[in-house]
Short mmCIF file of C-alpha atoms in Angstrom, two decimals:
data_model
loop_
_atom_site.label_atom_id
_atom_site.label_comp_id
_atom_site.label_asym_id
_atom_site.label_seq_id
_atom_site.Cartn_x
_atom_site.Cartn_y
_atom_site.Cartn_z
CA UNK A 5 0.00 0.00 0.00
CA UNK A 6 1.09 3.60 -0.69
CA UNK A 7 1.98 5.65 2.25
CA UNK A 8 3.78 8.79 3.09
CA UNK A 9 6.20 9.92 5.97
CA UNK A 10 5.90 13.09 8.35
CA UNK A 11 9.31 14.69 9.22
CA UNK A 12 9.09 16.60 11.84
CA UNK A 13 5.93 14.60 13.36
CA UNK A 14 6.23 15.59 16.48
CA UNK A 15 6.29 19.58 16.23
CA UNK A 16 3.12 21.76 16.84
CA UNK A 17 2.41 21.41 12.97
CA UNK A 18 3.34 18.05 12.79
CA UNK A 19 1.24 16.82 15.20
CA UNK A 20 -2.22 18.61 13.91
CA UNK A 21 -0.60 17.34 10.26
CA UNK A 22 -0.97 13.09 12.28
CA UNK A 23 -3.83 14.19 14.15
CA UNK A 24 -5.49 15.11 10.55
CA UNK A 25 -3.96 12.77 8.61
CA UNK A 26 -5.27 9.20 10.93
CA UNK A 27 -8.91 10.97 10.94
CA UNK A 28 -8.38 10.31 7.18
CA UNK A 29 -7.65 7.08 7.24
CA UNK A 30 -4.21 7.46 6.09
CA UNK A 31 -1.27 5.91 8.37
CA UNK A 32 1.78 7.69 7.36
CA UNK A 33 5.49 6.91 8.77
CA UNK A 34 6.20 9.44 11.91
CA UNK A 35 10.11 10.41 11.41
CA UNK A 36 12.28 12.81 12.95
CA UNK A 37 15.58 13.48 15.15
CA UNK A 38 13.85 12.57 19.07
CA UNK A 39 13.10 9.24 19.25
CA UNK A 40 11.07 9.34 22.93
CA UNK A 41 8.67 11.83 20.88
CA UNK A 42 8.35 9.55 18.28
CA UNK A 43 7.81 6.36 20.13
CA UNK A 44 5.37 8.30 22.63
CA UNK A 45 3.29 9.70 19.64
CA UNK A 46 3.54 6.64 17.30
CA UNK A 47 1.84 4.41 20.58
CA UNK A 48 -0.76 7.35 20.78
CA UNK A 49 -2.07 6.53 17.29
CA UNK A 50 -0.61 2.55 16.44
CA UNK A 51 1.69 4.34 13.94
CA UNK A 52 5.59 3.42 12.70
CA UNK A 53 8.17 5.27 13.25
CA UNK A 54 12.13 5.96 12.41
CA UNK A 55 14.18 8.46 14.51
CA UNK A 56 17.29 9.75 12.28
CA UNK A 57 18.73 13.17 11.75
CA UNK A 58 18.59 14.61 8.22
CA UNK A 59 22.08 15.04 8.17
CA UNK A 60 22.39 11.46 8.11
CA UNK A 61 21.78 10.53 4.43
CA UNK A 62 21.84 7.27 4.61
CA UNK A 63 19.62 6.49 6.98
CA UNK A 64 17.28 9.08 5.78
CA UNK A 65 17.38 7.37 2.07
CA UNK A 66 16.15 4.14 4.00
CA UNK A 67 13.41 6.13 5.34
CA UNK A 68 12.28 7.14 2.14
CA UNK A 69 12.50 3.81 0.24
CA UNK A 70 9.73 2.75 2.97
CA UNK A 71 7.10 5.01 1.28
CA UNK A 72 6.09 7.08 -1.72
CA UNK A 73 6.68 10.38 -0.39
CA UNK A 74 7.65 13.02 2.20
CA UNK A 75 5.33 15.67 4.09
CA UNK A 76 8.68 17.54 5.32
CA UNK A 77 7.58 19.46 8.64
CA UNK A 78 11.34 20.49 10.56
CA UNK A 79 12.10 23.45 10.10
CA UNK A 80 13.68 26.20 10.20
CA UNK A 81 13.37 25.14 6.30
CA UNK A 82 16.46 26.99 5.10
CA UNK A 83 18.56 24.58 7.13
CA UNK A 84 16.75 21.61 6.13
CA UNK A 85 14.80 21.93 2.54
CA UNK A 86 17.98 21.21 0.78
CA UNK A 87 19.22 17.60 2.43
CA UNK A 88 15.52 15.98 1.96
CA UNK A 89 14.91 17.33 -1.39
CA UNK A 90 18.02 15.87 -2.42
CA UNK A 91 17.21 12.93 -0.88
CA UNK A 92 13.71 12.81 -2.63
CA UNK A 93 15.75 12.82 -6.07
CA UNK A 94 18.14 10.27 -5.00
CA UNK A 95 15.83 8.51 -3.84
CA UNK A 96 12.63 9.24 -6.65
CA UNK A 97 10.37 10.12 -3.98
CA UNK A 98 7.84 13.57 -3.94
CA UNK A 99 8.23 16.08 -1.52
CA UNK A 100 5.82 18.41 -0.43
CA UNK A 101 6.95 21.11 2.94
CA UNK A 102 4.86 23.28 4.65
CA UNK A 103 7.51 26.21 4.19
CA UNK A 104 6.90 29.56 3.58
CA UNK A 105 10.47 30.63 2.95
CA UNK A 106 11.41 32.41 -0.18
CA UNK A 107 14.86 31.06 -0.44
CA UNK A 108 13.50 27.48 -0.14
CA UNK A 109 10.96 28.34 -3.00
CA UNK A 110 13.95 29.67 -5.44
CA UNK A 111 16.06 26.79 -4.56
CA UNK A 112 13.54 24.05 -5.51
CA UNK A 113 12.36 25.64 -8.71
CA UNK A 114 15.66 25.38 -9.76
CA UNK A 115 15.53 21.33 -9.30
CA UNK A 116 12.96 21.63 -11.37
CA UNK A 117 14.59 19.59 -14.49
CA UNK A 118 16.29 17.16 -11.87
CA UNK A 119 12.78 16.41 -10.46
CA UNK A 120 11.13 16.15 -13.77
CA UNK A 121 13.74 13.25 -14.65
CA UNK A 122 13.34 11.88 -11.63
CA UNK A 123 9.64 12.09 -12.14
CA UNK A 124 8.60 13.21 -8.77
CA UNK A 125 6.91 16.44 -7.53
CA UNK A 126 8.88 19.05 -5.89
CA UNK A 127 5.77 21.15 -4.14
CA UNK A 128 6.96 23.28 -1.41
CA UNK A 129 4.11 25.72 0.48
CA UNK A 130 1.98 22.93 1.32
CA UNK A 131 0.18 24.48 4.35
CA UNK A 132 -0.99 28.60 4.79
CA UNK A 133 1.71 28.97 3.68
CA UNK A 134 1.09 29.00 0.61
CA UNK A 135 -2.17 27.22 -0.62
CA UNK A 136 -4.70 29.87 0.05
CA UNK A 137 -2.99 32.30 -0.94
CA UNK A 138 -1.59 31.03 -4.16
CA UNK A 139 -5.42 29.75 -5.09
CA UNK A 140 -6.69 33.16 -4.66
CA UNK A 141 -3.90 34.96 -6.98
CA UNK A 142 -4.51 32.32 -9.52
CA UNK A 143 -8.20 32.89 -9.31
CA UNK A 144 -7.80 36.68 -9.45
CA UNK A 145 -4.75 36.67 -12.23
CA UNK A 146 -6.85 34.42 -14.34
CA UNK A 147 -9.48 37.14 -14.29
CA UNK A 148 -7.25 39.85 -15.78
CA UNK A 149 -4.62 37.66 -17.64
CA UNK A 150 -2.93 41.25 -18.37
CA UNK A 151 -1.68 41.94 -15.51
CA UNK A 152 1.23 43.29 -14.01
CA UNK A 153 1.13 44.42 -10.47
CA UNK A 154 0.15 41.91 -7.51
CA UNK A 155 -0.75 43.13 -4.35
CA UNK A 156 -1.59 40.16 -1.32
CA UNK A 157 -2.61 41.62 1.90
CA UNK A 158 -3.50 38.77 5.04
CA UNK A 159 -5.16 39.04 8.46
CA UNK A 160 -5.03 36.52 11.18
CA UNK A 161 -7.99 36.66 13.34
CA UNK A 162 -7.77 35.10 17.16
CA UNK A 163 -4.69 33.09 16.10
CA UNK A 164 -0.93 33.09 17.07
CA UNK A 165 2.45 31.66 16.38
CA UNK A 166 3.99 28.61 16.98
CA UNK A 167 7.67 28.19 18.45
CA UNK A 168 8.32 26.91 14.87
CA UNK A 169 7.32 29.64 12.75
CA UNK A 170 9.04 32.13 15.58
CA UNK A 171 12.11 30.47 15.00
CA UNK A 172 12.02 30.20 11.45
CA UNK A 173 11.80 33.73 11.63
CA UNK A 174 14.47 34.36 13.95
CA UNK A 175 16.74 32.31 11.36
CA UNK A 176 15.75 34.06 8.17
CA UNK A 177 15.56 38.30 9.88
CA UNK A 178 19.03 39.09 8.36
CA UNK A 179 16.92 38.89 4.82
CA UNK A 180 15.19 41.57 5.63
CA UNK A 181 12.00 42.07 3.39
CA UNK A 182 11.31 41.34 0.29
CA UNK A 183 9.42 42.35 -2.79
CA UNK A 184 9.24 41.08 -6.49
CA UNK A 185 10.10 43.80 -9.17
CA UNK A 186 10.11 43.47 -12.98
CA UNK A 187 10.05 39.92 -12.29
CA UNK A 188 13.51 39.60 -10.01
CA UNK A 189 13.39 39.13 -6.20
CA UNK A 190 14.58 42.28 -4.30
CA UNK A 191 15.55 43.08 -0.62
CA UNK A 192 13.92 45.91 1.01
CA UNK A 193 14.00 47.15 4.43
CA UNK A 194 11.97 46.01 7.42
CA UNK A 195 8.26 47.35 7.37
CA UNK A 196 9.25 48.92 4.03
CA UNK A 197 5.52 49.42 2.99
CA UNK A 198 2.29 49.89 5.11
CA UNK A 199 -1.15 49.67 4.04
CA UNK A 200 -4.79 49.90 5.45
CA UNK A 201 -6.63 47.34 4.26
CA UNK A 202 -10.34 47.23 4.84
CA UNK A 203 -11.30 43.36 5.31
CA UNK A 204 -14.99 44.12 6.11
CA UNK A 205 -14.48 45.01 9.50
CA UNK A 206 -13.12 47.99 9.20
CA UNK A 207 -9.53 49.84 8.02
CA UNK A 208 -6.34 47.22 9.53
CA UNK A 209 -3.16 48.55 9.02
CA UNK A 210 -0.56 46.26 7.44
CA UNK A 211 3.04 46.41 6.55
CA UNK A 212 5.64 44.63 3.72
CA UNK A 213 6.11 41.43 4.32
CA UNK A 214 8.59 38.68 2.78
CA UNK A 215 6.20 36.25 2.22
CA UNK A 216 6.48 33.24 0.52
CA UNK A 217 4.15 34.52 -2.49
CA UNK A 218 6.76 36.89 -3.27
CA UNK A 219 8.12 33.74 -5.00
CA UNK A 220 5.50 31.76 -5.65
CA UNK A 221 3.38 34.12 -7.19
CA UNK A 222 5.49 34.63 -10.22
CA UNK A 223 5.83 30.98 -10.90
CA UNK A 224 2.00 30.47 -11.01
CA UNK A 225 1.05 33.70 -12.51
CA UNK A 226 4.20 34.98 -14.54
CA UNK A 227 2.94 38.48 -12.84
CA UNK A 228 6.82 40.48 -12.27
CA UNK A 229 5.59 42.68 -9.78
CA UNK A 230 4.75 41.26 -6.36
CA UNK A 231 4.03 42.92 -2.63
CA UNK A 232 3.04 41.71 0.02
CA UNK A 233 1.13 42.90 3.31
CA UNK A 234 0.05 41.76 6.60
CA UNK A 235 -1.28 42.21 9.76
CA UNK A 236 0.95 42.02 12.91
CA UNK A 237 0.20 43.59 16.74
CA UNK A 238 1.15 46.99 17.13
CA UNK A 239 4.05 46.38 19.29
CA UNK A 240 6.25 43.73 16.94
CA UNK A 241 5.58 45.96 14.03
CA UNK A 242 7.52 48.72 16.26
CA UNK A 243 10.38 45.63 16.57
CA UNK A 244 10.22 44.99 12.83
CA UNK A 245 11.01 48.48 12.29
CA UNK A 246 13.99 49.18 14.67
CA UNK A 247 15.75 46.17 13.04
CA UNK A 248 16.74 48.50 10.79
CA UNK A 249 18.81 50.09 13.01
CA UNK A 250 20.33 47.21 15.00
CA UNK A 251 19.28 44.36 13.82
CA UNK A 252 22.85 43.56 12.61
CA UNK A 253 23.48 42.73 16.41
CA UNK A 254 20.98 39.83 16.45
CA UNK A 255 22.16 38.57 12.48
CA UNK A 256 25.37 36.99 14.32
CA UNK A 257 25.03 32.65 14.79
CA UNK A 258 25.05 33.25 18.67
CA UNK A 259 22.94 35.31 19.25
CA UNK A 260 20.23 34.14 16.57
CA UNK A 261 20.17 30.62 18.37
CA UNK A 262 19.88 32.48 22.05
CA UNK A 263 16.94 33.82 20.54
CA UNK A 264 15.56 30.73 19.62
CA UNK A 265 16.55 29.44 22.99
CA UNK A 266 14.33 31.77 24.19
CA UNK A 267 11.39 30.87 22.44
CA UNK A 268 11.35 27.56 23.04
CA UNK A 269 11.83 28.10 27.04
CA UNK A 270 9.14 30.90 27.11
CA UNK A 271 6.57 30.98 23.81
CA UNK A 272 4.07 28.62 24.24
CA UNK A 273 3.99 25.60 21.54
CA UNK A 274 1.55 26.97 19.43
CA UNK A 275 -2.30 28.56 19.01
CA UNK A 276 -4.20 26.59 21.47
CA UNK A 277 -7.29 23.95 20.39
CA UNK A 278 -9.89 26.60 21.04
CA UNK A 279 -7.65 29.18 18.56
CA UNK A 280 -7.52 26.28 15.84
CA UNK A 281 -11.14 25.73 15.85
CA UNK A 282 -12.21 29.34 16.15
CA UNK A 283 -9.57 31.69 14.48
CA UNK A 284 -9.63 32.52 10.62
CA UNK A 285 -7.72 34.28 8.42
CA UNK A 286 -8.58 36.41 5.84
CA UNK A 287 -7.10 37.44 3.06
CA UNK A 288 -7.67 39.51 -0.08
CA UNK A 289 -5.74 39.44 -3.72
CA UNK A 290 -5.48 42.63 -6.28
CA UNK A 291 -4.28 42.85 -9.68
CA UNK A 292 -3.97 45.15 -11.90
CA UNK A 293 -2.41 45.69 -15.43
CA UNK A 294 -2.64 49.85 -14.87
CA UNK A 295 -5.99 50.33 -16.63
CA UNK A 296 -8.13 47.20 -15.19
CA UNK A 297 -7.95 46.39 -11.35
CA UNK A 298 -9.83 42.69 -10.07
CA UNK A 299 -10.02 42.17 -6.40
CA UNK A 300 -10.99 38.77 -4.79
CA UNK A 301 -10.86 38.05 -0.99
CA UNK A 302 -10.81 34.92 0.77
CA UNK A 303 -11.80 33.92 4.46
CA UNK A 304 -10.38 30.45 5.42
CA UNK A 305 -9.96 28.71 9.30
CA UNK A 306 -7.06 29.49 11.36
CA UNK A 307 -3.54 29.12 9.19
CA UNK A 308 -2.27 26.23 11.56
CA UNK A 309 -4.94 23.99 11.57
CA UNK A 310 -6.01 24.73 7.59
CA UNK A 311 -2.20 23.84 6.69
CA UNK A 312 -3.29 20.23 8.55
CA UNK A 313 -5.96 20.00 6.08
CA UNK A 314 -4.11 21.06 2.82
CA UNK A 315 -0.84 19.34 3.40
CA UNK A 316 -2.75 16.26 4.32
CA UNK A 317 -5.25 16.06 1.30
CA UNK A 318 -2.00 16.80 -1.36
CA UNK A 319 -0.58 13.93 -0.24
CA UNK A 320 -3.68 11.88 -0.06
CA UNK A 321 -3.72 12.59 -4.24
CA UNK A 322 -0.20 12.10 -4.32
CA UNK A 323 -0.47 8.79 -3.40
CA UNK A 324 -3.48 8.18 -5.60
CA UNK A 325 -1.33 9.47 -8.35
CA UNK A 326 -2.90 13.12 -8.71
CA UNK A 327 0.51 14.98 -9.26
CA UNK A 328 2.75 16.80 -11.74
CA UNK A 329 6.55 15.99 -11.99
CA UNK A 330 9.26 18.42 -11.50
CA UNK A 331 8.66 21.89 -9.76
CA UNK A 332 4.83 23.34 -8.90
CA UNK A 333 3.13 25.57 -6.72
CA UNK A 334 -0.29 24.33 -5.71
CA UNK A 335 -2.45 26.52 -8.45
CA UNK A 336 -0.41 25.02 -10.70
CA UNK A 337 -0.77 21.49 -9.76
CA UNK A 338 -3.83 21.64 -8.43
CA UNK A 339 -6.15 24.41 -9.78
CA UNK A 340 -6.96 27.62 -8.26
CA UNK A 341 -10.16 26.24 -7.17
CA UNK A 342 -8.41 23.42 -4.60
CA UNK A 343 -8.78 25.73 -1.53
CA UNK A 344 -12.78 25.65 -1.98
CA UNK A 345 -12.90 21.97 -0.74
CA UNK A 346 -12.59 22.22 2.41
CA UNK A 347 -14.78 23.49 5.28
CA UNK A 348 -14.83 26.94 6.24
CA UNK A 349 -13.01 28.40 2.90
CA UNK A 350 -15.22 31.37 1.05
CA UNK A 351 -14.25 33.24 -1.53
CA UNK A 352 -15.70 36.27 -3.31
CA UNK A 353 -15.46 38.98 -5.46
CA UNK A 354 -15.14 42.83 -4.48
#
């Protein structure tokens, strides 16, 4: 029988990702570096597992020649993308991550012929990060196939951040922002841009974010100019901003991993149950080609536990043979209509 493995089981992702997946039947292979996690959740739901560091290639080629493909869940991503997607072509196995990092993105597209003769699916973004959004700038490019300009603005509502996104970003704040411009990937400064964005509650004020649209975007759309925004509490936007002026004293190896240190001794794991079941995000998608504007938003559950529900149903038609080989982005695999499926998801037109 086809199955897949979880990396990274056993994180606050992960675990909604198992939790998800054995509610669908599916029994996928728990992996990942701890192996008293592993054993303690692979009891919890009668699952397998194999406890191996990434960095050891062998044993993680093993892994892999045990199933069909690999929901990779440890990040940060920029540390890690690079060793299982190799070992996915090695090993002619598909990965899918739940990423949202831009460097990750750029890196795997450029696999894309070494995938393609491997013929597995290189599909980074498979959670929040960036399914929704990707459908909806499909859905709203397709509408004005002229355009030029993408703007992306997103809202969390009665959400918050796990240790693993935190530290992802803690790993990735030397980057700065980013933006796309005449179709090349561009560094900007913290909180370059603001905007206030009226949802339908009312003006929010959002700022530039390097989001992980800012690549995939262009490779689902061909659109060369990409921004964009999103909604953060008052008080880290103030933080975002006075990186600018010393944020080259946190960019150092030392003091990027104290940092993380400190999350994971003080931030709690993740949103809690009651956040997952009643937080949403919104988010809304404008294009324009200088003479036409088309607008479309989109109001989806909360980003942790919808990124259970995509990641899990892509590999579900993975392994009933539902994919494209070499590089995608889920539009492009999958349609700009995949996000409507599932429970919760509206989209409109304003």
């Amino acid at each position: 029988m086809k199955n897949f493995m979880v990396y990274g089981s056993y994180g606050y992702t992960g675990q909604l990702i198992v939790e998800q997946a054995v509610k669908a039947g599916l029994k996928p292979l728990l992996a990942g570096r701890d192996e008293k996690q592993l054993r303690a959740q692979a009891e919890k739901f009668g699952l397998e597992y194999r406890a191996f560091s990434i960095e050891n290639s062998a044993a993680l080629d093993s892994a892999l020649m045990e199933v069909d493909a690999v929901l990779h869940c440890a990040g940060p991503f920029v540390l890690t993308f690079r060793q299982m997607a190799e070992a996915c072509i090695r090993t002619k196995r598909h990965y899918v991550d739940i990423s949202g990092e831009i460097e990750g993105f750029e890196a795997l597209a450029l696999m894309d012929e070494e995938a393609q003769r491997a013929g597995i699916m290189l599909l980074p973004g498979g959670g929040f990060d960036v399914v929704p959004s990707d459908c909806l700038i499909a859905h709203t490019a397709g509408k004005l196939p002229s355009a030029t300009h993408l703007e992306l603005y997103i809202k969390s509502v009665g959400s918050g951040v796990s240790r693993g996104t935190a530290r992802s970003g803690i790993e990735n704040m030397q980057r700065e922002g980013r933006i796309r411009r005449d179709g090349k990937i561009i560094s900007v400064p913290n909180v370059w841009g603001t905007k206030d964005v009226d949802f339908g509650r009312g003006p929010s004020r959002l700022v530039s974010m390097g989001w992980g649209d800012i690549s995939t975007a262009y490779h689902s759309t061909g659109i060369p100019n990409v921004t964009v925004y999103m909604g953060f509490p008052k008080e880290m936007v103030n933080m975002m901003g006075m990186t600018r002026y010393f944020g080259f004293l946190l960019y150092t190896r030392t003091a990027r991993n104290f940092i993380k240190w400190l999350i994971g001794k003080f931030l709690a794991p993740g949103p809690t149950r009651k956040q997952n079941e009643n937080g949403l995000s919104m988010l809304i998608a404008e294009v324009t080609d200088g003479k036409q504007t088309v607008r479309a938003k989109l109001k989806t559950p909360e980003a942790y536990y919808l990124t259970a529900l995509t990641s899990v149903e892509i590999m579900r038609r993975i392994l009933n043979s539902d994919f494209k080989s070499g590089f995608q982005t889920p539009s492009k695999v999958y349609g700009a209509d995949f996000i409507l499926q599932f429970n919760g998801v509206e989209r409109t037109e304003i």
